[in-house]
Tab-separated table of C-alpha atoms in Angstrom:
chain	number	residue	atom	x	y	z
A	1	MET	CA	49.826	37.014	-20.066
A	2	ASP	CA	46.780	36.967	-22.271
A	3	ILE	CA	46.522	33.216	-22.117
A	4	THR	CA	47.164	33.206	-18.385
A	5	ARG	CA	44.301	35.600	-17.910
A	6	GLN	CA	41.976	33.436	-19.960
A	7	ARG	CA	43.040	30.358	-18.052
A	8	SER	CA	41.801	32.052	-14.931
A	9	PHE	CA	38.184	31.506	-16.038
A	10	LEU	CA	38.309	27.892	-14.960
A	11	HIS	CA	40.691	28.536	-12.123
A	12	ASP	CA	39.031	31.468	-10.474
A	13	GLU	CA	36.551	30.478	-7.811
A	14	ALA	CA	34.096	33.351	-8.323
A	15	GLN	CA	34.171	32.993	-12.096
A	16	PHE	CA	33.491	29.286	-11.850
A	17	ALA	CA	30.633	29.808	-9.394
A	18	ARG	CA	29.058	32.220	-11.879
A	19	ALA	CA	29.529	29.674	-14.642
A	20	LEU	CA	27.822	27.010	-12.523
A	21	ALA	CA	24.865	29.306	-11.882
A	22	ARG	CA	24.592	30.006	-15.600
A	23	ALA	CA	24.825	26.281	-16.307
A	24	SER	CA	21.992	25.606	-13.851
A	25	ALA	CA	19.803	28.126	-15.638
A	26	GLY	CA	20.673	26.512	-18.959
A	27	ALA	CA	19.909	23.047	-17.640
A	28	ILE	CA	16.426	24.100	-16.545
A	29	ILE	CA	15.564	26.097	-19.653
A	30	PHE	CA	16.794	23.558	-22.194
A	31	ALA	CA	15.430	20.512	-20.372
A	32	LEU	CA	12.078	22.007	-19.366
A	33	PRO	CA	10.049	20.593	-22.287
A	34	LEU	CA	11.331	17.102	-21.532
A	35	LEU	CA	11.051	17.473	-17.757
A	36	MET	CA	7.347	18.076	-18.282
A	37	THR	CA	6.822	15.260	-20.784
A	38	MET	CA	4.942	12.255	-19.464
A	39	GLU	CA	6.711	9.738	-21.703
A	40	MET	CA	10.062	10.747	-20.253
A	41	TRP	CA	9.025	9.799	-16.714
A	42	GLU	CA	7.621	6.499	-17.909
A	43	LEU	CA	10.657	5.680	-20.040
A	44	GLY	CA	12.774	6.416	-16.981
A	45	PHE	CA	11.459	3.305	-15.256
A	46	TYR	CA	10.414	0.918	-17.990
A	47	MET	CA	13.031	1.323	-20.711
A	48	ASP	CA	15.734	-1.325	-20.969
A	49	ARG	CA	18.324	-0.706	-18.255
A	50	PHE	CA	21.310	-1.437	-20.497
A	51	ARG	CA	20.103	0.917	-23.208
A	52	LEU	CA	19.610	3.637	-20.609
A	53	ALA	CA	23.060	2.981	-19.130
A	54	LEU	CA	24.564	3.115	-22.634
A	55	PHE	CA	22.730	6.372	-23.291
A	56	ILE	CA	24.234	7.904	-20.145
A	57	LEU	CA	27.667	6.593	-21.159
A	58	VAL	CA	27.331	8.195	-24.604
A	59	THR	CA	26.399	11.517	-23.010
A	60	LEU	CA	29.809	12.050	-21.436
A	61	PRO	CA	31.821	12.077	-24.698
A	62	VAL	CA	29.167	14.369	-26.201
A	63	LEU	CA	29.563	16.747	-23.243
A	64	PHE	CA	33.315	16.492	-23.576
A	65	GLY	CA	33.114	17.352	-27.265
A	66	LEU	CA	30.736	20.239	-26.610
A	67	SER	CA	33.104	21.552	-23.967
A	68	TYR	CA	35.906	21.348	-26.509
A	69	PHE	CA	33.906	23.306	-29.069
A	70	ALA	CA	31.667	25.500	-26.930
A	71	GLY	CA	31.942	24.742	-23.221
A	72	PHE	CA	30.757	26.958	-20.415
A	73	GLU	CA	34.301	28.038	-19.790
A	74	GLU	CA	37.252	28.750	-22.009
A	75	THR	CA	39.320	25.582	-21.985
A	76	PHE	CA	42.848	24.893	-23.087
A	77	CYS	CA	43.604	21.277	-22.284
A	78	TRP	CA	41.643	18.041	-22.153
A	79	GLN	CA	41.665	17.904	-18.345
A	80	ASP	CA	39.786	21.193	-18.344
A	81	ASP	CA	37.286	19.783	-20.824
A	82	LEU	CA	36.778	16.737	-18.623
A	83	ILE	CA	36.176	18.925	-15.571
A	84	ASP	CA	33.764	20.970	-17.692
A	85	ALA	CA	31.883	17.900	-18.887
A	86	LEU	CA	31.612	16.319	-15.435
A	87	SER	CA	30.495	19.601	-13.878
A	88	ALA	CA	27.805	19.942	-16.536
A	89	PHE	CA	26.634	16.397	-15.782
A	90	ALA	CA	26.521	17.191	-12.061
A	91	VAL	CA	24.482	20.335	-12.710
A	92	GLY	CA	22.145	18.528	-15.114
A	93	PHE	CA	21.616	15.609	-12.749
A	94	LEU	CA	20.997	17.732	-9.666
A	95	MET	CA	18.657	20.125	-11.492
A	96	SER	CA	16.652	17.190	-12.902
A	97	ALA	CA	16.502	15.599	-9.451
A	98	ALA	CA	15.309	18.828	-7.853
A	99	LEU	CA	12.608	19.550	-10.451
A	100	LEU	CA	11.320	15.972	-10.664
A	101	THR	CA	11.061	15.949	-6.869
A	102	VAL	CA	9.125	19.221	-6.860
A	103	PHE	CA	6.814	17.842	-9.578
A	104	ALA	CA	6.275	14.785	-7.310
A	105	ILE	CA	7.388	12.533	-10.163
A	106	VAL	CA	10.189	11.270	-7.988
A	107	ARG	CA	9.199	10.240	-4.468
A	108	LEU	CA	11.350	8.727	-1.795
A	109	ASP	CA	9.045	5.707	-1.368
A	110	GLN	CA	9.808	4.555	-4.914
A	111	PRO	CA	12.473	1.912	-5.480
A	112	LEU	CA	15.960	3.317	-6.038
A	113	PRO	CA	16.408	2.009	-9.623
A	114	GLU	CA	13.153	3.722	-10.612
A	115	ILE	CA	14.283	7.029	-9.102
A	116	ILE	CA	17.751	6.790	-10.664
A	117	GLY	CA	16.260	5.847	-14.039
A	118	LYS	CA	13.946	8.851	-14.158
A	119	ILE	CA	16.602	11.325	-13.068
A	120	ALA	CA	19.392	9.855	-15.197
A	121	LEU	CA	17.290	10.019	-18.364
A	122	GLN	CA	16.426	13.676	-17.709
A	123	SER	CA	20.003	14.538	-16.884
A	124	VAL	CA	21.015	13.902	-20.513
A	125	PRO	CA	19.188	16.929	-21.975
A	126	ALA	CA	19.733	18.904	-18.770
A	127	SER	CA	23.497	18.463	-18.805
A	128	ILE	CA	23.668	19.291	-22.519
A	129	GLY	CA	21.608	22.392	-21.695
A	130	ALA	CA	24.057	23.229	-18.919
A	131	MET	CA	26.876	22.975	-21.414
A	132	LEU	CA	25.118	25.149	-23.976
A	133	ALA	CA	24.295	27.801	-21.393
A	134	ARG	CA	27.530	29.664	-21.918
A	135	LYS	CA	26.838	30.245	-25.554
A	136	GLN	CA	23.176	31.086	-25.119
A	137	LEU	CA	23.065	32.996	-21.871
A	138	GLY	CA	26.591	34.149	-21.295
A	139	GLN	CA	28.760	36.622	-23.047
A	140	GLN	CA	30.738	34.991	-25.751
A	141	ASP	CA	34.221	35.819	-26.823
A	142	ASP	CA	35.007	34.004	-30.036
A	143	SER	CA	38.734	33.805	-29.824
A	144	ASP	CA	40.691	33.036	-32.965
A	145	LYS	CA	41.654	29.722	-31.460
A	146	GLU	CA	38.065	28.654	-30.964
A	147	ARG	CA	37.078	29.693	-34.444
A	148	ARG	CA	39.908	27.684	-35.911
A	149	ILE	CA	38.894	24.537	-34.048
A	150	ARG	CA	35.319	24.939	-35.095
A	151	SER	CA	36.052	25.300	-38.758
A	152	SER	CA	37.699	21.886	-38.978
A	153	TYR	CA	35.548	19.415	-40.901
A	154	PRO	CA	35.317	16.698	-38.191
A	155	GLY	CA	34.452	19.475	-35.747
A	156	GLU	CA	31.572	20.580	-37.968
A	157	LEU	CA	30.315	17.010	-38.262
A	158	PHE	CA	30.452	16.628	-34.484
A	159	LEU	CA	28.511	19.845	-33.977
A	160	MET	CA	25.884	18.711	-36.481
A	161	GLY	CA	25.625	15.397	-34.641
A	162	ALA	CA	25.265	17.122	-31.267
A	163	GLY	CA	22.599	19.466	-32.676
A	164	ALA	CA	20.724	16.511	-34.177
A	165	LEU	CA	20.921	14.605	-30.878
A	166	PHE	CA	19.662	17.530	-28.846
A	167	VAL	CA	16.726	18.549	-31.045
A	168	GLY	CA	15.866	14.956	-31.965
A	169	PHE	CA	15.879	13.957	-28.302
A	170	ASN	CA	13.354	16.691	-27.552
A	171	VAL	CA	10.673	14.913	-29.584
A	172	ALA	CA	11.919	11.307	-29.753
A	173	PRO	CA	10.306	10.096	-26.480
A	174	THR	CA	6.786	11.088	-27.550
A	175	GLU	CA	4.237	8.678	-28.983
A	176	GLU	CA	3.655	11.086	-31.851
A	177	MET	CA	6.857	10.050	-33.636
A	178	ILE	CA	5.468	6.579	-34.242
A	179	LEU	CA	1.917	7.805	-34.708
A	180	ILE	CA	2.947	10.197	-37.491
A	181	SER	CA	4.858	7.443	-39.261
A	182	TYR	CA	1.787	5.187	-39.113
A	183	LYS	CA	-0.284	7.864	-40.830
A	184	MET	CA	2.221	8.508	-43.592
A	185	SER	CA	2.282	6.722	-46.945
A	186	PRO	CA	5.659	5.900	-48.530
A	187	TRP	CA	5.236	8.990	-50.730
A	188	HIS	CA	4.800	11.192	-47.689
A	189	ALA	CA	8.012	9.732	-46.303
A	190	VAL	CA	9.896	10.473	-49.523
A	191	ALA	CA	8.550	14.031	-49.513
A	192	LEU	CA	9.599	14.522	-45.890
A	193	ALA	CA	13.100	13.186	-46.582
A	194	VAL	CA	13.505	15.559	-49.548
A	195	LEU	CA	12.159	18.446	-47.459
A	196	SER	CA	14.546	17.624	-44.593
A	197	LEU	CA	17.552	17.527	-46.883
A	198	GLY	CA	16.496	20.700	-48.682
A	199	LEU	CA	15.953	22.658	-45.466
A	200	LEU	CA	19.215	21.341	-44.056
A	201	HIS	CA	21.052	22.622	-47.100
A	202	VAL	CA	19.336	26.012	-47.062
A	203	PHE	CA	20.074	26.399	-43.352
A	204	VAL	CA	23.698	25.385	-43.786
A	205	TYR	CA	23.993	28.043	-46.453
A	206	THR	CA	22.157	30.891	-44.807
A	207	VAL	CA	23.154	30.245	-41.205
A	208	GLY	CA	26.671	29.865	-42.480
A	209	PHE	CA	28.879	27.168	-41.119
A	210	ALA	CA	32.411	28.202	-40.362
A	211	GLY	CA	33.788	26.216	-43.250
A	212	GLN	CA	31.602	28.094	-45.652
A	213	GLU	CA	33.924	30.941	-46.508
A	214	SER	CA	36.189	28.480	-48.237
A	215	ALA	CA	33.335	26.226	-49.253
A	216	GLY	CA	31.888	29.105	-51.227
A	217	ASP	CA	34.596	28.594	-53.804
A	218	ASP	CA	33.998	24.883	-53.946
A	219	GLY	CA	30.611	25.324	-55.513
A	220	PHE	CA	27.161	23.963	-54.821
A	221	LEU	CA	27.843	20.269	-55.214
A	222	SER	CA	30.783	20.216	-52.805
A	223	VAL	CA	28.908	22.006	-50.016
A	224	PHE	CA	25.838	19.905	-50.704
A	225	LEU	CA	27.719	16.621	-50.401
A	226	ARG	CA	30.165	17.603	-47.658
A	227	PHE	CA	27.714	19.296	-45.332
A	228	SER	CA	24.094	18.725	-46.294
A	229	VAL	CA	24.157	15.057	-47.310
A	230	ALA	CA	26.682	14.143	-44.621
A	231	GLY	CA	24.655	16.074	-42.053
A	232	TYR	CA	21.405	14.366	-43.058
A	233	GLY	CA	23.134	10.994	-42.847
A	234	ILE	CA	24.253	11.794	-39.309
A	235	ALA	CA	20.762	13.018	-38.423
A	236	LEU	CA	19.208	9.753	-39.666
A	237	LEU	CA	21.725	7.593	-37.769
A	238	ILE	CA	21.099	9.536	-34.570
A	239	SER	CA	17.330	9.265	-35.104
A	240	LEU	CA	17.639	5.503	-35.458
A	241	TYR	CA	19.768	5.328	-32.314
A	242	LEU	CA	17.219	7.396	-30.359
A	243	LEU	CA	14.319	5.243	-31.548
A	244	TRP	CA	16.239	2.116	-30.575
A	245	THR	CA	17.135	3.570	-27.173
A	246	PHE	CA	13.504	4.417	-26.432
A	247	GLU	CA	12.364	0.991	-27.651
A	248	ARG	CA	10.156	2.483	-30.315
A	249	ILE	CA	11.245	0.164	-33.124
A	250	ALA	CA	10.634	-3.273	-31.671
A	251	GLY	CA	8.376	-5.271	-33.954
A	252	LEU	CA	8.211	-2.659	-36.711
A	253	SER	CA	8.403	-3.794	-40.321
A	254	MET	CA	11.291	-2.481	-42.411
A	255	MET	CA	9.020	0.048	-44.111
A	256	GLU	CA	7.661	1.359	-40.816
A	257	LEU	CA	11.158	1.488	-39.347
A	258	VAL	CA	12.438	3.602	-42.238
A	259	THR	CA	9.393	5.885	-42.070
A	260	ALA	CA	9.775	6.412	-38.323
A	261	THR	CA	13.466	7.198	-38.810
A	262	VAL	CA	12.646	9.731	-41.525
A	263	VAL	CA	9.987	11.326	-39.303
A	264	LEU	CA	12.408	11.756	-36.413
A	265	GLY	CA	15.089	12.640	-38.954
A	266	PHE	CA	13.205	15.854	-39.740
A	267	PRO	CA	13.714	17.535	-36.343
A	268	SER	CA	17.160	15.960	-36.124
A	269	ALA	CA	18.147	17.419	-39.497
A	270	LEU	CA	16.944	20.852	-38.422
A	271	GLY	CA	18.957	20.419	-35.225
A	272	ALA	CA	22.023	19.506	-37.252
A	273	ALA	CA	21.503	22.474	-39.565
A	274	THR	CA	21.080	24.995	-36.778
A	275	ALA	CA	23.776	23.518	-34.553
A	276	ARG	CA	25.744	26.707	-35.051
A	277	LEU	CA	22.891	28.682	-33.550
A	278	ILE	CA	22.293	26.371	-30.633
A	279	VAL	CA	25.795	25.241	-29.798
B	1	MET	CA	41.217	44.950	-10.459
B	2	ALA	CA	42.971	43.302	-13.346
B	3	ASP	CA	46.290	43.786	-11.626
B	4	ILE	CA	45.097	42.067	-8.507
B	5	ARG	CA	43.870	39.122	-10.493
B	6	GLU	CA	47.098	38.807	-12.367
B	7	ASN	CA	48.994	38.834	-9.089
B	8	ASP	CA	46.655	36.160	-7.850
B	9	ILE	CA	47.437	33.907	-10.737
B	10	GLU	CA	51.123	34.447	-10.446
B	11	SER	CA	51.130	33.514	-6.788
B	12	ARG	CA	49.098	30.437	-7.582
B	13	ASP	CA	51.434	29.476	-10.377
B	14	GLU	CA	54.322	29.772	-7.989
B	15	ASP	CA	52.665	27.212	-5.785
B	16	GLY	CA	52.768	25.026	-8.846
B	17	SER	CA	49.918	22.821	-7.663
B	18	ALA	CA	46.114	22.971	-7.570
B	19	SER	CA	45.818	25.467	-10.382
B	20	VAL	CA	42.207	24.410	-10.911
B	21	SER	CA	39.910	26.000	-8.369
B	22	ARG	CA	38.515	23.973	-5.499
B	23	LEU	CA	34.959	24.539	-6.679
B	24	ALA	CA	35.801	23.063	-10.082
B	25	TRP	CA	37.227	19.970	-8.396
B	26	ILE	CA	34.177	19.600	-6.185
B	27	SER	CA	31.627	20.010	-8.965
B	28	SER	CA	33.456	17.666	-11.322
B	29	GLY	CA	33.932	15.182	-8.483
B	30	VAL	CA	30.209	15.246	-7.793
B	31	GLY	CA	29.599	14.834	-11.514
B	32	LEU	CA	31.883	11.800	-11.698
B	33	LEU	CA	30.209	10.280	-8.655
B	34	LEU	CA	26.700	10.784	-10.073
B	35	PHE	CA	27.791	9.542	-13.493
B	36	LEU	CA	29.410	6.336	-12.220
B	37	GLY	CA	26.654	5.901	-9.649
B	38	SER	CA	23.779	6.062	-12.117
B	39	VAL	CA	25.516	3.898	-14.718
B	40	GLY	CA	26.388	1.457	-11.932
B	41	VAL	CA	22.862	1.257	-10.533
B	42	LEU	CA	21.353	0.866	-14.012
B	43	GLY	CA	23.915	-1.756	-15.024
B	44	TYR	CA	23.421	-3.698	-11.805
B	45	GLU	CA	19.663	-3.505	-12.211
B	46	GLY	CA	19.996	-4.688	-15.807
B	47	ILE	CA	22.036	-7.702	-14.766
B	48	THR	CA	20.064	-8.748	-11.699
B	49	ARG	CA	16.567	-8.059	-12.966
B	50	GLY	CA	15.318	-10.983	-14.971
B	51	SER	CA	13.908	-10.535	-18.444
B	52	GLY	CA	10.830	-12.619	-17.755
B	53	PRO	CA	7.252	-11.398	-18.108
B	54	PRO	CA	5.550	-9.228	-15.483
B	55	ALA	CA	4.461	-11.184	-12.407
B	56	ILE	CA	1.800	-9.012	-10.850
B	57	THR	CA	-0.082	-9.752	-7.662
B	58	ALA	CA	-2.703	-7.705	-5.825
B	59	VAL	CA	-3.554	-7.596	-2.119
B	60	VAL	CA	-6.078	-5.675	-0.032
B	61	GLU	CA	-4.404	-3.275	2.385
B	62	GLU	CA	-7.409	-2.027	4.330
B	63	VAL	CA	-11.104	-1.319	3.950
B	64	VAL	CA	-12.530	2.039	5.003
B	65	PRO	CA	-15.978	3.668	4.747
B	66	ALA	CA	-16.215	6.170	1.890
B	67	GLY	CA	-19.415	8.145	2.280
B	68	PRO	CA	-22.346	5.792	1.828
B	69	ARG	CA	-20.039	3.232	0.209
B	70	TRP	CA	-16.895	1.333	1.052
B	71	LEU	CA	-13.353	1.696	-0.238
B	72	ALA	CA	-10.858	-1.176	-0.363
B	73	HIS	CA	-7.290	0.082	-0.646
B	74	ILE	CA	-5.321	-2.309	-2.834
B	75	ARG	CA	-1.629	-2.690	-3.561
B	76	VAL	CA	-0.240	-4.362	-6.685
B	77	THR	CA	3.315	-5.671	-6.774
B	78	ASN	CA	5.321	-6.670	-9.827
B	79	ASP	CA	8.020	-9.240	-9.059
B	80	GLY	CA	8.635	-10.044	-12.721
B	81	GLY	CA	11.322	-8.773	-15.031
B	82	LYS	CA	9.280	-6.460	-17.221
B	83	THR	CA	6.926	-3.568	-16.668
B	84	GLY	CA	3.237	-4.125	-17.236
B	85	ALA	CA	1.089	-1.319	-18.658
B	86	LYS	CA	-2.696	-0.900	-18.366
B	87	VAL	CA	-2.846	-3.490	-15.629
B	88	GLN	CA	-6.461	-4.280	-14.780
B	89	VAL	CA	-7.358	-5.500	-11.309
B	90	GLU	CA	-10.828	-6.848	-10.583
B	91	GLY	CA	-12.292	-7.168	-7.129
B	92	GLN	CA	-15.342	-9.375	-6.490
B	93	LEU	CA	-17.409	-9.646	-3.339
B	94	MET	CA	-18.281	-13.327	-3.093
B	95	ALA	CA	-21.177	-15.010	-1.367
B	96	GLY	CA	-20.328	-18.634	-1.824
B	97	ASP	CA	-19.752	-19.145	-5.546
B	98	GLU	CA	-21.817	-16.148	-6.517
B	99	ALA	CA	-20.356	-12.693	-7.145
B	100	LEU	CA	-22.472	-10.011	-5.455
B	101	GLU	CA	-20.500	-7.068	-6.749
B	102	THR	CA	-17.603	-6.450	-9.126
B	103	SER	CA	-15.311	-3.421	-9.293
B	104	VAL	CA	-12.349	-2.797	-11.557
B	105	ALA	CA	-9.305	-0.538	-11.322
B	106	GLU	CA	-6.697	0.007	-14.025
B	107	PHE	CA	-3.075	0.920	-13.341
B	108	ASP	CA	-1.269	2.818	-16.130
B	109	TYR	CA	2.031	1.197	-15.231
B	110	VAL	CA	3.314	-1.319	-12.731
B	111	PRO	CA	7.093	-1.086	-13.146
B	112	ALA	CA	9.191	-4.207	-12.640
B	113	GLY	CA	10.299	-4.547	-9.047
B	114	SER	CA	7.947	-1.921	-7.666
B	115	GLU	CA	4.458	-1.524	-6.264
B	116	GLN	CA	1.519	0.760	-7.031
B	117	LYS	CA	-1.534	1.617	-5.004
B	118	GLY	CA	-5.170	2.042	-5.881
B	119	GLY	CA	-8.661	1.461	-4.590
B	120	LEU	CA	-11.943	-0.311	-5.356
B	121	PHE	CA	-15.351	1.021	-4.356
B	122	PHE	CA	-18.169	-1.252	-3.211
B	123	ASP	CA	-21.769	-0.709	-2.152
B	124	ARG	CA	-21.584	-3.472	0.448
B	125	ASP	CA	-19.039	-3.733	3.229
B	126	PRO	CA	-16.221	-5.916	1.859
B	127	ARG	CA	-15.281	-6.943	5.397
B	128	ALA	CA	-18.561	-8.796	5.713
B	129	HIS	CA	-17.890	-10.790	2.559
B	130	ASP	CA	-15.114	-12.682	0.851
B	131	LEU	CA	-13.232	-10.105	-1.304
B	132	ARG	CA	-11.497	-11.838	-4.185
B	133	LEU	CA	-8.852	-9.873	-6.155
B	134	ARG	CA	-7.763	-10.900	-9.625
B	135	VAL	CA	-5.139	-9.311	-11.872
B	136	LEU	CA	-6.809	-9.580	-15.266
B	137	GLY	CA	-4.062	-8.645	-17.711
B	138	TYR	CA	-1.573	-6.146	-18.992
B	139	VAL	CA	-0.065	-4.834	-22.215
B	140	GLU	CA	3.611	-4.250	-22.922
B	141	PRO	CA	4.456	-0.564	-22.709
């Protein structure tokens, strides 16, 4: 009976309507910084169409994974997660469309691909925000089942990746990412990389990932390698992917490319480290 | 309250079908539609839009008085494959081969396949002269 009652969250009309409202709030709050960022509007129309399409495609599995681990409703089978993910995308897309229209960024006299590009790009952070809304704004009931899923190692890596993507995405579109890397010497870059890794490790320890209870016995080196180094690696890969998506790396020398990745890797690493807080 | 809900679920389970609420179906259906739609539009645009350089042209839409001066509304169109940034458009009032007046406008972006509007101010009435528009250049965004 207990499980049946929990199932009702996704199957009860009123409950689901409440969840949608909460998701809408989450979409606005989490996507607001990017909705009001000039570079995002411009990227929406000039960035490579295939890279944007790929970015949207990548979003769905991320939403699916977030639904599996956090979701705005308790889910028990993959169909539920898919419904969750698609609903979050719908909420994110519609909220972005509404706000961009109110801001007069999107106007009906613009060509359709331009309108779709602007809204679709914004719907990535907005739909992730919609998905996170349950955890942040709603009441949370950490069932034993959920906790068990979360403490699996691949699950932790996924959460770190999602956290890195979300926080990294919040700053990746801005010119400053490249500008900062231009100003930095190689030694600054090394210092930033060490700082990122150090903070990531401290955060993993103090924020306390689910796997930590057991990891505590494994000693410093094990936690450091399994979570901190792996997490920083994921953060750097996601940073590189974001820079590539936003066409920030074309024509950069190897040194500049690495520096830019390390610069964006800093917020991404913090996102990975605090994924437990955000997600 | 809890009893009612439990009864609800039981009756629904007896139906055996449509255990997911209608609202959930609708919202996820809309999500799927928007997802496939935006990926489709972007993919189609990516395939059909060439990858050539920006091809930007400028035309005068109309000339109106603006206080003691004159305003020529201009429209720039980009038929090329790439977006041009910082597009400069120069308008010259010509008397024969001699330029009487020159005005310049700069567009932040002229996206591929779209048009942007702007204006050039002149001291003389452009309708009385030959107004020559030239797109000077652009940078890649």
